[in-house]
Amino acid sequence: AAIAVYPKEPRSNGAGFVTPLQGLKNVILTPHIGGSTEEAQRAIGYEVATALIRYLNTGTSLNAVNFPSIDLRPVKSNEKKNLVRILNIHRNVPGVLREINNLISHYNVLRQLSETNATIGYLMVDIEVTSEEHLLDIK
């Protein structure tokens, strides 16, 4: 077996590292350095910042780790005037989507996408509004 990730990682390169696997003939131990380089840290920072900006701009949660991962295409510039994107995060329990759909049933739903994990549901809905009063009616 070859092992590179351990339950308790060494604190630094010079730190002593002891594991019961050391000295076994059929085991190769290697350091886990996947995110330790400056380049890797820079790439991770860029990836996180990009994901956050994408979420704030469009609601996309693509590649989320502990959150439902969904991606609804960005709103086109010619749609922005009459379109409202609703983002709803809720507990993953029966009946939530029924209640939300009842609330938006008098709007023209252009797109709707939902994803869940064991405990969380995430819903993205694009609705068409015809007036500013319609916007104020959304609760």
mmCIF file of C-alpha atoms in Angstrom:
data_model
loop_
_atom_site.group_PDB
_atom_site.id
_atom_site.type_symbol
_atom_site.label_atom_id
_atom_site.label_comp_id
_atom_site.label_asym_id
_atom_site.label_seq_id
_atom_site.Cartn_x
_atom_site.Cartn_y
_atom_site.Cartn_z
ATOM 1 C CA ALA A 1 0.000 0.000 0.000
ATOM 2 C CA ALA A 2 1.121 3.558 -0.679
ATOM 3 C CA ILE A 3 -0.135 6.219 1.744
ATOM 4 C CA ALA A 4 0.170 10.008 1.394
ATOM 5 C CA VAL A 5 -2.563 11.355 3.680
ATOM 6 C CA TYR A 6 -2.628 10.617 7.407
ATOM 7 C CA PRO A 7 -5.147 11.290 10.207
ATOM 8 C CA LYS A 8 -2.515 13.468 11.931
ATOM 9 C CA GLU A 9 -0.198 15.211 9.465
ATOM 10 C CA PRO A 10 3.324 16.315 10.491
ATOM 11 C CA ARG A 11 3.467 19.983 11.537
ATOM 12 C CA SER A 12 6.491 20.780 9.333
ATOM 13 C CA ASN A 13 9.204 19.180 7.199
ATOM 14 C CA GLY A 14 11.611 18.855 10.114
ATOM 15 C CA ALA A 15 9.085 17.592 12.634
ATOM 16 C CA GLY A 16 9.385 14.001 13.699
ATOM 17 C CA PHE A 17 6.684 11.804 12.277
ATOM 18 C CA VAL A 18 5.740 8.504 13.847
ATOM 19 C CA THR A 19 3.101 6.072 12.629
ATOM 20 C CA PRO A 20 2.532 2.374 13.295
ATOM 21 C CA LEU A 21 2.874 1.829 9.528
ATOM 22 C CA GLN A 22 6.568 2.738 9.513
ATOM 23 C CA GLY A 23 8.821 -0.234 8.897
ATOM 24 C CA LEU A 24 6.182 -2.491 7.349
ATOM 25 C CA LYS A 25 7.531 -4.268 4.260
ATOM 26 C CA ASN A 26 4.388 -3.823 2.165
ATOM 27 C CA VAL A 27 3.814 -0.089 2.891
ATOM 28 C CA ILE A 28 5.268 3.005 1.215
ATOM 29 C CA LEU A 29 4.822 6.288 3.114
ATOM 30 C CA THR A 30 5.052 9.573 1.196
ATOM 31 C CA PRO A 31 4.459 13.196 2.264
ATOM 32 C CA HIS A 32 1.169 14.844 1.424
ATOM 33 C CA ILE A 33 2.085 18.137 -0.247
ATOM 34 C CA GLY A 34 -0.796 18.701 -2.671
ATOM 35 C CA GLY A 35 -1.676 22.185 -1.444
ATOM 36 C CA SER A 36 1.629 23.147 0.121
ATOM 37 C CA THR A 37 3.283 25.001 -2.770
ATOM 38 C CA GLU A 38 2.902 28.730 -3.361
ATOM 39 C CA GLU A 39 1.431 27.987 -6.781
ATOM 40 C CA ALA A 40 -1.180 25.665 -5.279
ATOM 41 C CA GLN A 41 -2.129 28.223 -2.615
ATOM 42 C CA ARG A 42 -2.476 30.933 -5.287
ATOM 43 C CA ALA A 43 -4.635 28.642 -7.447
ATOM 44 C CA ILE A 44 -6.840 27.729 -4.477
ATOM 45 C CA GLY A 45 -7.286 31.419 -3.594
ATOM 46 C CA TYR A 46 -8.237 32.236 -7.184
ATOM 47 C CA GLU A 47 -10.681 29.313 -7.348
ATOM 48 C CA VAL A 48 -12.402 30.284 -4.087
ATOM 49 C CA ALA A 49 -12.656 33.963 -5.077
ATOM 50 C CA THR A 50 -14.038 33.053 -8.507
ATOM 51 C CA ALA A 51 -16.630 30.697 -6.981
ATOM 52 C CA LEU A 52 -17.735 33.376 -4.505
ATOM 53 C CA ILE A 53 -18.104 36.019 -7.234
ATOM 54 C CA ARG A 54 -20.032 33.558 -9.431
ATOM 55 C CA TYR A 55 -22.370 32.765 -6.502
ATOM 56 C CA LEU A 56 -22.960 36.451 -5.732
ATOM 57 C CA ASN A 57 -23.599 37.311 -9.401
ATOM 58 C CA THR A 58 -25.701 34.336 -10.502
ATOM 59 C CA GLY A 59 -26.475 32.112 -7.497
ATOM 60 C CA THR A 60 -24.387 29.281 -8.932
ATOM 61 C CA SER A 61 -23.043 26.897 -6.310
ATOM 62 C CA LEU A 62 -21.106 24.682 -8.724
ATOM 63 C CA ASN A 63 -18.504 22.416 -7.069
ATOM 64 C CA ALA A 64 -19.690 23.303 -3.562
ATOM 65 C CA VAL A 65 -18.486 20.807 -0.979
ATOM 66 C CA ASN A 66 -21.098 20.926 1.815
ATOM 67 C CA PHE A 67 -23.883 22.575 -0.128
ATOM 68 C CA PRO A 68 -26.096 21.448 -3.031
ATOM 69 C CA SER A 69 -24.287 22.131 -6.316
ATOM 70 C CA ILE A 70 -26.406 23.782 -9.025
ATOM 71 C CA ASP A 71 -25.767 26.011 -12.012
ATOM 72 C CA LEU A 72 -28.504 27.939 -13.787
ATOM 73 C CA ARG A 73 -27.232 29.934 -16.737
ATOM 74 C CA PRO A 74 -26.607 33.637 -16.132
ATOM 75 C CA VAL A 75 -29.406 36.052 -16.921
ATOM 76 C CA LYS A 76 -28.985 37.543 -20.392
ATOM 77 C CA SER A 77 -28.809 41.329 -20.642
ATOM 78 C CA ASN A 78 -32.034 41.500 -22.699
ATOM 79 C CA GLU A 79 -33.868 39.541 -19.939
ATOM 80 C CA LYS A 80 -32.753 41.637 -16.973
ATOM 81 C CA LYS A 81 -35.543 44.188 -17.198
ATOM 82 C CA ASN A 82 -38.397 41.741 -16.604
ATOM 83 C CA LEU A 83 -36.646 38.885 -14.834
ATOM 84 C CA VAL A 84 -36.149 38.213 -11.143
ATOM 85 C CA ARG A 85 -33.962 35.363 -9.920
ATOM 86 C CA ILE A 86 -35.111 33.899 -6.623
ATOM 87 C CA LEU A 87 -32.609 31.911 -4.548
ATOM 88 C CA ASN A 88 -34.024 29.863 -1.700
ATOM 89 C CA ILE A 89 -32.008 27.849 0.790
ATOM 90 C CA HIS A 90 -34.146 25.603 2.966
ATOM 91 C CA ARG A 91 -34.136 22.477 5.100
ATOM 92 C CA ASN A 92 -34.561 19.372 2.968
ATOM 93 C CA VAL A 93 -38.008 18.353 4.214
ATOM 94 C CA PRO A 94 -41.180 17.368 2.344
ATOM 95 C CA GLY A 95 -43.532 20.155 1.285
ATOM 96 C CA VAL A 96 -41.085 23.063 0.934
ATOM 97 C CA LEU A 97 -41.160 23.134 -2.874
ATOM 98 C CA ARG A 98 -44.953 22.894 -2.871
ATOM 99 C CA GLU A 99 -45.165 25.984 -0.638
ATOM 100 C CA ILE A 100 -42.676 27.947 -2.757
ATOM 101 C CA ASN A 101 -44.417 26.975 -5.994
ATOM 102 C CA ASN A 102 -47.743 28.092 -4.505
ATOM 103 C CA LEU A 103 -46.202 31.499 -3.724
ATOM 104 C CA ILE A 104 -44.891 32.009 -7.259
ATOM 105 C CA SER A 105 -47.740 30.294 -9.125
ATOM 106 C CA HIS A 106 -49.178 33.555 -10.502
ATOM 107 C CA TYR A 107 -45.855 34.490 -12.162
ATOM 108 C CA ASN A 108 -44.493 33.183 -15.430
ATOM 109 C CA VAL A 109 -41.705 30.805 -14.356
ATOM 110 C CA LEU A 110 -38.956 30.895 -16.978
ATOM 111 C CA ARG A 111 -36.532 28.473 -15.337
ATOM 112 C CA GLN A 112 -36.465 26.457 -12.132
ATOM 113 C CA LEU A 113 -33.756 24.210 -10.724
ATOM 114 C CA SER A 114 -33.483 22.490 -7.366
ATOM 115 C CA GLU A 115 -30.850 20.303 -5.731
ATOM 116 C CA THR A 116 -30.595 18.816 -2.256
ATOM 117 C CA ASN A 117 -28.216 16.970 -0.006
ATOM 118 C CA ALA A 118 -29.169 15.088 3.160
ATOM 119 C CA THR A 119 -30.157 18.237 5.086
ATOM 120 C CA ILE A 120 -30.178 21.285 2.770
ATOM 121 C CA GLY A 121 -32.233 22.188 -0.282
ATOM 122 C CA TYR A 122 -31.284 24.917 -2.740
ATOM 123 C CA LEU A 123 -33.749 26.303 -5.265
ATOM 124 C CA MET A 124 -33.120 28.766 -8.097
ATOM 125 C CA VAL A 125 -36.124 30.189 -9.934
ATOM 126 C CA ASP A 126 -36.251 32.815 -12.685
ATOM 127 C CA ILE A 127 -39.644 34.507 -12.910
ATOM 128 C CA GLU A 128 -40.935 37.142 -15.276
ATOM 129 C CA VAL A 129 -42.426 40.279 -13.737
ATOM 130 C CA THR A 130 -44.472 42.818 -15.644
ATOM 131 C CA SER A 131 -44.342 45.779 -13.279
ATOM 132 C CA GLU A 132 -42.637 47.161 -10.228
ATOM 133 C CA GLU A 133 -45.754 46.293 -8.216
ATOM 134 C CA HIS A 134 -45.168 42.639 -9.062
ATOM 135 C CA LEU A 135 -41.718 42.917 -7.498
ATOM 136 C CA LEU A 136 -43.193 44.263 -4.286
ATOM 137 C CA ASP A 137 -45.683 41.379 -4.140
ATOM 138 C CA ILE A 138 -42.910 38.762 -3.904
ATOM 139 C CA LYS A 139 -42.531 37.757 -0.269
#
